[in-house]
Tab-separated table of C-alpha atoms and ligand atoms in Angstrom:
chain	number	residue	atom	x	y	z
A	1	MET	CA	0.000	0.000	0.000
A	2	ARG	CA	1.576	3.237	-1.216
A	3	LEU	CA	0.157	5.586	1.425
A	4	GLN	CA	0.551	3.565	4.601
A	5	GLY	CA	1.043	5.861	7.594
A	6	LYS	CA	0.152	9.084	5.764
A	7	HIS	CA	-2.435	11.462	7.215
A	8	ILE	CA	-4.445	13.306	4.580
A	9	LEU	CA	-7.010	16.105	4.705
A	10	VAL	CA	-9.470	16.380	1.805
A	11	THR	CA	-11.967	19.224	1.325
A	12	ALA	CA	-15.245	18.837	-0.582
A	13	ALA	CA	-15.074	15.080	-0.059
A	14	GLY	CA	-18.825	14.537	-0.060
A	15	GLN	CA	-19.196	13.676	-3.736
A	16	GLY	CA	-17.514	13.790	-7.128
A	17	ILE	CA	-13.719	13.931	-7.425
A	18	GLY	CA	-13.230	14.558	-3.695
A	19	ARG	CA	-15.105	11.421	-2.744
A	20	ALA	CA	-13.445	9.226	-5.383
A	21	SER	CA	-10.079	10.516	-4.157
A	22	VAL	CA	-10.789	9.793	-0.479
A	23	LEU	CA	-11.739	6.208	-1.339
A	24	ALA	CA	-8.604	5.749	-3.465
A	25	LEU	CA	-6.342	7.321	-0.798
A	26	ALA	CA	-7.794	5.172	1.983
A	27	ALA	CA	-7.530	2.055	-0.189
A	28	GLU	CA	-3.782	2.770	-0.435
A	29	GLY	CA	-3.478	2.770	3.361
A	30	ALA	CA	-3.787	6.493	4.170
A	31	THR	CA	-5.708	7.785	7.162
A	32	VAL	CA	-8.054	10.380	5.685
A	33	LEU	CA	-10.035	13.228	7.195
A	34	ALA	CA	-12.862	13.606	4.674
A	35	THR	CA	-14.536	16.999	5.032
A	36	ASP	CA	-17.472	18.688	3.337
A	37	ILE	CA	-19.990	21.415	4.065
A	38	ASN	CA	-22.762	18.836	3.522
A	39	GLU	CA	-22.873	16.443	6.472
A	40	GLN	CA	-25.463	14.187	4.807
A	41	LEU	CA	-23.056	13.374	2.000
A	42	LEU	CA	-20.368	12.457	4.513
A	43	ALA	CA	-22.636	9.808	6.044
A	44	SER	CA	-21.890	7.642	3.016
A	45	TYR	CA	-18.402	6.979	4.447
A	46	GLU	CA	-19.818	4.964	7.329
A	47	GLY	CA	-17.899	1.720	7.551
A	48	VAL	CA	-15.077	2.819	5.239
A	49	GLN	CA	-11.785	1.925	6.902
A	50	ARG	CA	-9.320	4.678	7.860
A	51	VAL	CA	-11.750	7.491	6.937
A	52	ARG	CA	-12.921	10.007	9.556
A	53	THR	CA	-15.453	12.637	8.517
A	54	LEU	CA	-15.919	16.229	9.602
A	55	LYS	CA	-18.393	18.888	8.543
A	56	LEU	CA	-16.223	21.736	7.257
A	57	ASP	CA	-17.148	24.876	5.368
A	58	VAL	CA	-13.929	25.994	3.665
A	59	LEU	CA	-15.198	29.584	3.812
A	60	ASP	CA	-14.732	29.429	7.599
A	61	LYS	CA	-11.056	30.176	8.252
A	62	ALA	CA	-11.167	29.286	11.962
A	63	ALA	CA	-12.874	25.968	11.217
A	64	ILE	CA	-10.154	25.038	8.716
A	65	ALA	CA	-7.471	25.723	11.322
A	66	LYS	CA	-9.398	23.618	13.855
A	67	ALA	CA	-9.693	20.735	11.389
A	68	VAL	CA	-5.942	20.793	10.781
A	69	THR	CA	-5.234	20.873	14.523
A	70	SER	CA	-7.564	17.900	15.077
A	71	MET	CA	-5.291	15.655	13.005
A	72	PRO	CA	-2.495	13.669	14.662
A	73	ALA	CA	-0.230	14.535	11.701
A	74	LEU	CA	-0.658	16.132	8.296
A	75	ASP	CA	1.293	14.727	5.360
A	76	VAL	CA	-1.032	15.684	2.520
A	77	LEU	CA	-3.613	18.415	1.953
A	78	PHE	CA	-5.984	18.028	-1.001
A	79	ASN	CA	-7.817	21.314	-1.624
A	80	CYS	CA	-10.694	20.038	-3.757
A	81	ALA	CA	-13.522	22.506	-3.009
A	82	GLY	CA	-14.660	24.678	-5.889
A	83	PHE	CA	-17.723	25.995	-7.686
A	84	VAL	CA	-18.419	26.486	-11.394
A	85	HIS	CA	-19.986	29.778	-12.437
A	86	SER	CA	-21.437	30.066	-15.918
A	87	GLY	CA	-21.346	33.264	-17.918
A	88	THR	CA	-19.272	35.881	-19.654
A	89	ALA	CA	-17.548	39.019	-18.326
A	90	LEU	CA	-20.621	41.090	-19.239
A	91	GLN	CA	-22.925	38.750	-17.341
A	92	ALA	CA	-20.771	38.364	-14.215
A	93	THR	CA	-21.881	40.075	-11.028
A	94	ASP	CA	-19.687	41.320	-8.199
A	95	ASP	CA	-21.373	38.901	-5.801
A	96	GLU	CA	-20.618	35.938	-8.069
A	97	TRP	CA	-17.042	37.135	-8.467
A	98	ASN	CA	-16.541	37.486	-4.714
A	99	PHE	CA	-18.128	34.134	-3.937
A	100	ALA	CA	-16.044	32.272	-6.507
A	101	LEU	CA	-12.752	33.932	-5.620
A	102	ASN	CA	-13.409	33.133	-1.958
A	103	LEU	CA	-14.423	29.508	-2.464
A	104	ASN	CA	-12.092	28.538	-5.304
A	105	VAL	CA	-8.997	30.501	-4.272
A	106	ARG	CA	-9.075	32.106	-0.812
A	107	ALA	CA	-10.154	28.831	0.844
A	108	GLN	CA	-7.054	27.147	-0.610
A	109	PHE	CA	-4.902	29.994	0.717
A	110	TRP	CA	-6.421	29.558	4.188
A	111	ALA	CA	-6.022	25.765	4.215
A	112	ILE	CA	-2.428	26.054	3.035
A	113	GLN	CA	-1.693	28.692	5.671
A	114	SER	CA	-3.066	26.348	8.339
A	115	ALA	CA	-1.216	23.294	7.042
A	116	LEU	CA	2.200	24.753	6.252
A	117	PRO	CA	3.560	25.281	9.804
A	118	ARG	CA	3.014	21.588	10.618
A	119	MET	CA	4.451	20.456	7.294
A	120	VAL	CA	7.492	22.726	7.623
A	121	ALA	CA	8.085	21.469	11.177
A	122	ALA	CA	7.929	17.888	9.897
A	123	GLY	CA	10.200	18.719	6.951
A	124	ARG	CA	7.808	17.209	4.434
A	125	GLY	CA	4.351	17.573	2.951
A	126	SER	CA	2.393	17.412	-0.276
A	127	ILE	CA	-0.252	19.992	-1.153
A	128	ILE	CA	-2.578	19.195	-4.044
A	129	ASN	CA	-4.789	21.971	-5.373
A	130	MET	CA	-7.807	21.505	-7.610
A	131	ALA	CA	-7.575	23.732	-10.688
A	132	SER	CA	-9.024	22.895	-14.129
A	133	VAL	CA	-7.951	22.931	-17.771
A	134	CYS	CA	-10.368	25.873	-17.875
A	135	SER	CA	-7.849	28.312	-16.399
A	136	SER	CA	-4.587	29.787	-17.662
A	137	ILE	CA	-4.301	26.596	-19.757
A	138	LYS	CA	-7.412	27.039	-21.877
A	139	GLY	CA	-10.127	29.638	-22.310
A	140	LEU	CA	-13.583	28.066	-22.516
A	141	PRO	CA	-16.762	29.957	-23.409
A	142	ASN	CA	-19.066	31.052	-20.592
A	143	ARG	CA	-16.503	30.378	-17.879
A	144	PHE	CA	-15.214	33.905	-17.221
A	145	ILE	CA	-15.247	33.811	-13.407
A	146	TYR	CA	-14.452	30.109	-13.154
A	147	GLY	CA	-11.487	30.249	-15.518
A	148	THR	CA	-10.149	33.281	-13.678
A	149	THR	CA	-10.292	31.513	-10.316
A	150	LYS	CA	-8.662	28.328	-11.591
A	151	ALA	CA	-5.863	30.327	-13.238
A	152	ALA	CA	-5.314	31.917	-9.829
A	153	VAL	CA	-5.072	28.435	-8.306
A	154	ILE	CA	-2.240	27.626	-10.709
A	155	GLY	CA	-0.391	30.815	-9.712
A	156	LEU	CA	-0.968	30.115	-6.038
A	157	THR	CA	0.327	26.556	-6.503
A	158	LYS	CA	3.536	27.675	-8.169
A	159	SER	CA	4.143	30.368	-5.536
A	160	VAL	CA	3.820	27.901	-2.666
A	161	ALA	CA	6.012	25.397	-4.516
A	162	ALA	CA	8.722	28.036	-5.023
A	163	ASP	CA	8.648	29.339	-1.455
A	164	TYR	CA	8.720	25.968	0.343
A	165	VAL	CA	10.731	23.712	-1.947
A	166	ALA	CA	13.719	23.860	0.410
A	167	ASP	CA	11.482	22.860	3.346
A	168	GLY	CA	10.518	19.561	1.756
A	169	ILE	CA	7.033	20.749	0.822
A	170	ARG	CA	5.660	19.962	-2.638
A	171	CYS	CA	2.681	21.758	-4.156
A	172	ASN	CA	0.984	20.711	-7.406
A	173	ALA	CA	-2.264	21.440	-9.233
A	174	ILE	CA	-4.680	19.064	-10.931
A	175	CYS	CA	-6.449	20.277	-14.070
A	176	PRO	CA	-9.275	17.970	-15.127
A	177	GLY	CA	-11.361	18.237	-18.266
A	178	THR	CA	-15.090	17.564	-17.932
A	179	VAL	CA	-15.818	15.033	-15.206
A	180	ASP	CA	-19.174	13.327	-14.717
A	181	THR	CA	-19.992	14.441	-11.166
A	182	PRO	CA	-23.244	15.475	-9.442
A	183	SER	CA	-22.599	19.199	-10.000
A	184	LEU	CA	-21.997	18.625	-13.724
A	185	GLY	CA	-25.364	16.854	-13.818
A	186	GLU	CA	-26.927	19.926	-12.182
A	187	ARG	CA	-25.319	22.235	-14.763
A	188	ILE	CA	-26.621	20.014	-17.553
A	189	ASN	CA	-30.141	19.812	-16.115
A	190	ALA	CA	-30.280	23.583	-15.555
A	191	ASN	CA	-29.954	23.989	-19.315
A	192	PRO	CA	-33.158	24.508	-21.357
A	193	ASP	CA	-32.074	21.549	-23.527
A	194	PRO	CA	-30.234	19.115	-21.201
A	195	GLU	CA	-29.590	16.556	-23.935
A	196	ALA	CA	-27.874	19.120	-26.157
A	197	ALA	CA	-25.945	20.446	-23.141
A	198	ARG	CA	-24.632	16.952	-22.302
A	199	LYS	CA	-23.580	16.443	-25.934
A	200	ALA	CA	-21.732	19.786	-25.876
A	201	PHE	CA	-19.875	18.861	-22.675
A	202	ILE	CA	-18.910	15.498	-24.200
A	203	ALA	CA	-17.777	17.174	-27.428
A	204	ARG	CA	-15.183	19.232	-25.507
A	205	GLN	CA	-13.103	16.066	-25.090
A	206	PRO	CA	-11.516	14.671	-28.260
A	207	MET	CA	-11.898	11.251	-26.595
A	208	GLY	CA	-15.636	11.755	-27.090
A	209	ARG	CA	-16.700	11.144	-23.522
A	210	LEU	CA	-16.692	12.569	-20.004
A	211	ALA	CA	-14.192	11.473	-17.370
A	212	LYS	CA	-15.281	9.447	-14.378
A	213	ALA	CA	-14.204	10.840	-10.999
A	214	GLU	CA	-12.334	7.546	-10.475
A	215	GLU	CA	-10.088	8.507	-13.416
A	216	ILE	CA	-8.900	11.647	-11.593
A	217	ALA	CA	-8.318	9.981	-8.209
A	218	PRO	CA	-5.176	8.022	-9.260
A	219	LEU	CA	-3.401	11.318	-9.967
A	220	VAL	CA	-4.270	12.481	-6.444
A	221	VAL	CA	-2.845	9.216	-5.084
A	222	PHE	CA	0.350	9.680	-7.111
A	223	LEU	CA	0.870	13.268	-5.924
A	224	ALA	CA	0.149	12.228	-2.328
A	225	SER	CA	2.583	9.328	-2.488
A	226	ASP	CA	6.355	9.055	-2.292
A	227	GLU	CA	6.336	8.103	-5.977
A	228	SER	CA	6.153	11.840	-6.727
A	229	THR	CA	8.861	13.074	-4.344
A	230	PHE	CA	10.707	14.919	-7.167
A	231	VAL	CA	7.564	16.625	-8.457
A	232	THR	CA	6.581	20.146	-7.448
A	233	GLY	CA	5.030	23.279	-8.945
A	234	GLN	CA	3.375	21.327	-11.762
A	235	THR	CA	-0.059	21.531	-13.345
A	236	TYR	CA	-1.360	18.164	-14.463
A	237	ALA	CA	-3.969	18.200	-17.217
A	238	ILE	CA	-6.100	15.054	-17.165
A	239	ASP	CA	-8.606	15.928	-19.797
A	240	GLY	CA	-9.452	13.370	-22.481
A	241	GLY	CA	-7.349	15.260	-24.992
A	242	ILE	CA	-8.655	18.831	-24.601
A	243	THR	CA	-5.123	20.203	-24.458
A	244	ILE	CA	-3.498	18.036	-27.125
B	1	NAD	P1	-19.133	18.566	-7.099
B	1	NAD	O1	-19.093	19.969	-7.599
B	1	NAD	O2	-20.182	17.663	-7.607
B	1	NAD	O3	-19.219	18.584	-5.500
B	1	NAD	C1	-18.655	19.626	-4.804
B	1	NAD	C2	-18.633	19.309	-3.312
B	1	NAD	O4	-18.183	20.500	-2.661
B	1	NAD	C3	-19.983	18.968	-2.722
B	1	NAD	O5	-19.867	17.788	-1.948
B	1	NAD	C4	-20.301	20.181	-1.857
B	1	NAD	O6	-21.086	19.877	-0.717
B	1	NAD	C5	-18.915	20.677	-1.486
B	1	NAD	N1	-18.859	22.078	-1.093
B	1	NAD	C6	-19.501	23.118	-1.674
B	1	NAD	N2	-19.241	24.250	-1.004
B	1	NAD	C7	-18.399	23.919	0.016
B	1	NAD	C8	-17.778	24.647	1.055
B	1	NAD	N3	-17.996	25.968	1.210
B	1	NAD	N4	-16.979	23.992	1.928
B	1	NAD	C9	-16.771	22.660	1.803
B	1	NAD	N5	-17.344	21.910	0.844
B	1	NAD	C10	-18.154	22.540	-0.039
B	1	NAD	O7	-17.693	17.896	-7.285
B	1	NAD	P2	-16.712	17.948	-8.536
B	1	NAD	O8	-17.465	18.247	-9.793
B	1	NAD	O9	-15.907	16.728	-8.428
B	1	NAD	O10	-15.784	19.224	-8.285
B	1	NAD	C11	-14.757	19.180	-7.310
B	1	NAD	C12	-13.651	20.128	-7.738
B	1	NAD	O11	-13.153	19.732	-9.017
B	1	NAD	C13	-14.052	21.585	-7.872
B	1	NAD	O12	-13.003	22.413	-7.405
B	1	NAD	C14	-14.226	21.761	-9.367
B	1	NAD	O13	-14.042	23.084	-9.778
B	1	NAD	C15	-13.126	20.860	-9.878
B	1	NAD	N6	-13.296	20.439	-11.269
B	1	NAD	C16	-14.414	19.764	-11.634
B	1	NAD	C17	-14.574	19.401	-12.970
B	1	NAD	C18	-15.809	18.681	-13.438
B	1	NAD	O14	-16.015	18.622	-14.667
B	1	NAD	N7	-16.618	18.129	-12.565
B	1	NAD	C19	-13.583	19.724	-13.897
B	1	NAD	C20	-12.434	20.399	-13.488
B	1	NAD	C21	-12.306	20.764	-12.147
């Protein structure tokens, strides 16, 4: 088991990529604190070995610090929480902008600020940040706020990697294409023509399909593990060919 003895904190672990990652991390022997704002979703972890759950709103800075303190050790932080806004620059509102920057970027800053002192003291740590190919990598229509936030995540990731490389801390970003998760289903169903919307999401990937969350989780396991000890400051596209 590649993650035996590692203690890992995951945000937004209730469903989608966060949940698939927690299951994959625990299956590799890690002890995982699976957190989410939605307690009901966390109930699905009952009986899963080595997984403890905690209700955590990543917009609550003090609660993040408390969650970090509650762990016996912290080897890996997976900042997975994020929200997709639809729309162009002309459609974006200040409230949407503030919400997205806070949830997609500031929450990662807070979690990293809470985690770093323990990681630096231990002389090791891996921070994994959820970005997207929709970011500084690729402009996609109707994703003005979202793409802006995920580009910021890439900048944040590289900054942390540069500042703490000599302390044994690694920091990398994951950039998925379109992944079939509950929130994608909501975005599709909110469309006046859901069938056409699903086809359009599928068409973004040259592979002609959506990713499963379980196809993103192995990258999280790799970045959490000692197989990636020479890897830092990188952005990993995992996108069915979008960025070929
Ligand atoms: P999802 O959007 O279906 O679920 C998100 C989870 O976040 C939910 O369990 C929700 O309860 C939780 N959450 C929402 N607000 C929270 C808060 N304030 N504090 C803590 N938890 C909160 O899951 P997903 O689609 O796998 O997305 C997860 C991450 O992956 C996001 O950052 C998203 O931007 C990114 N991503 C997703 C896709 C995709 O196509 N699904 C593609 C690229 C990147």
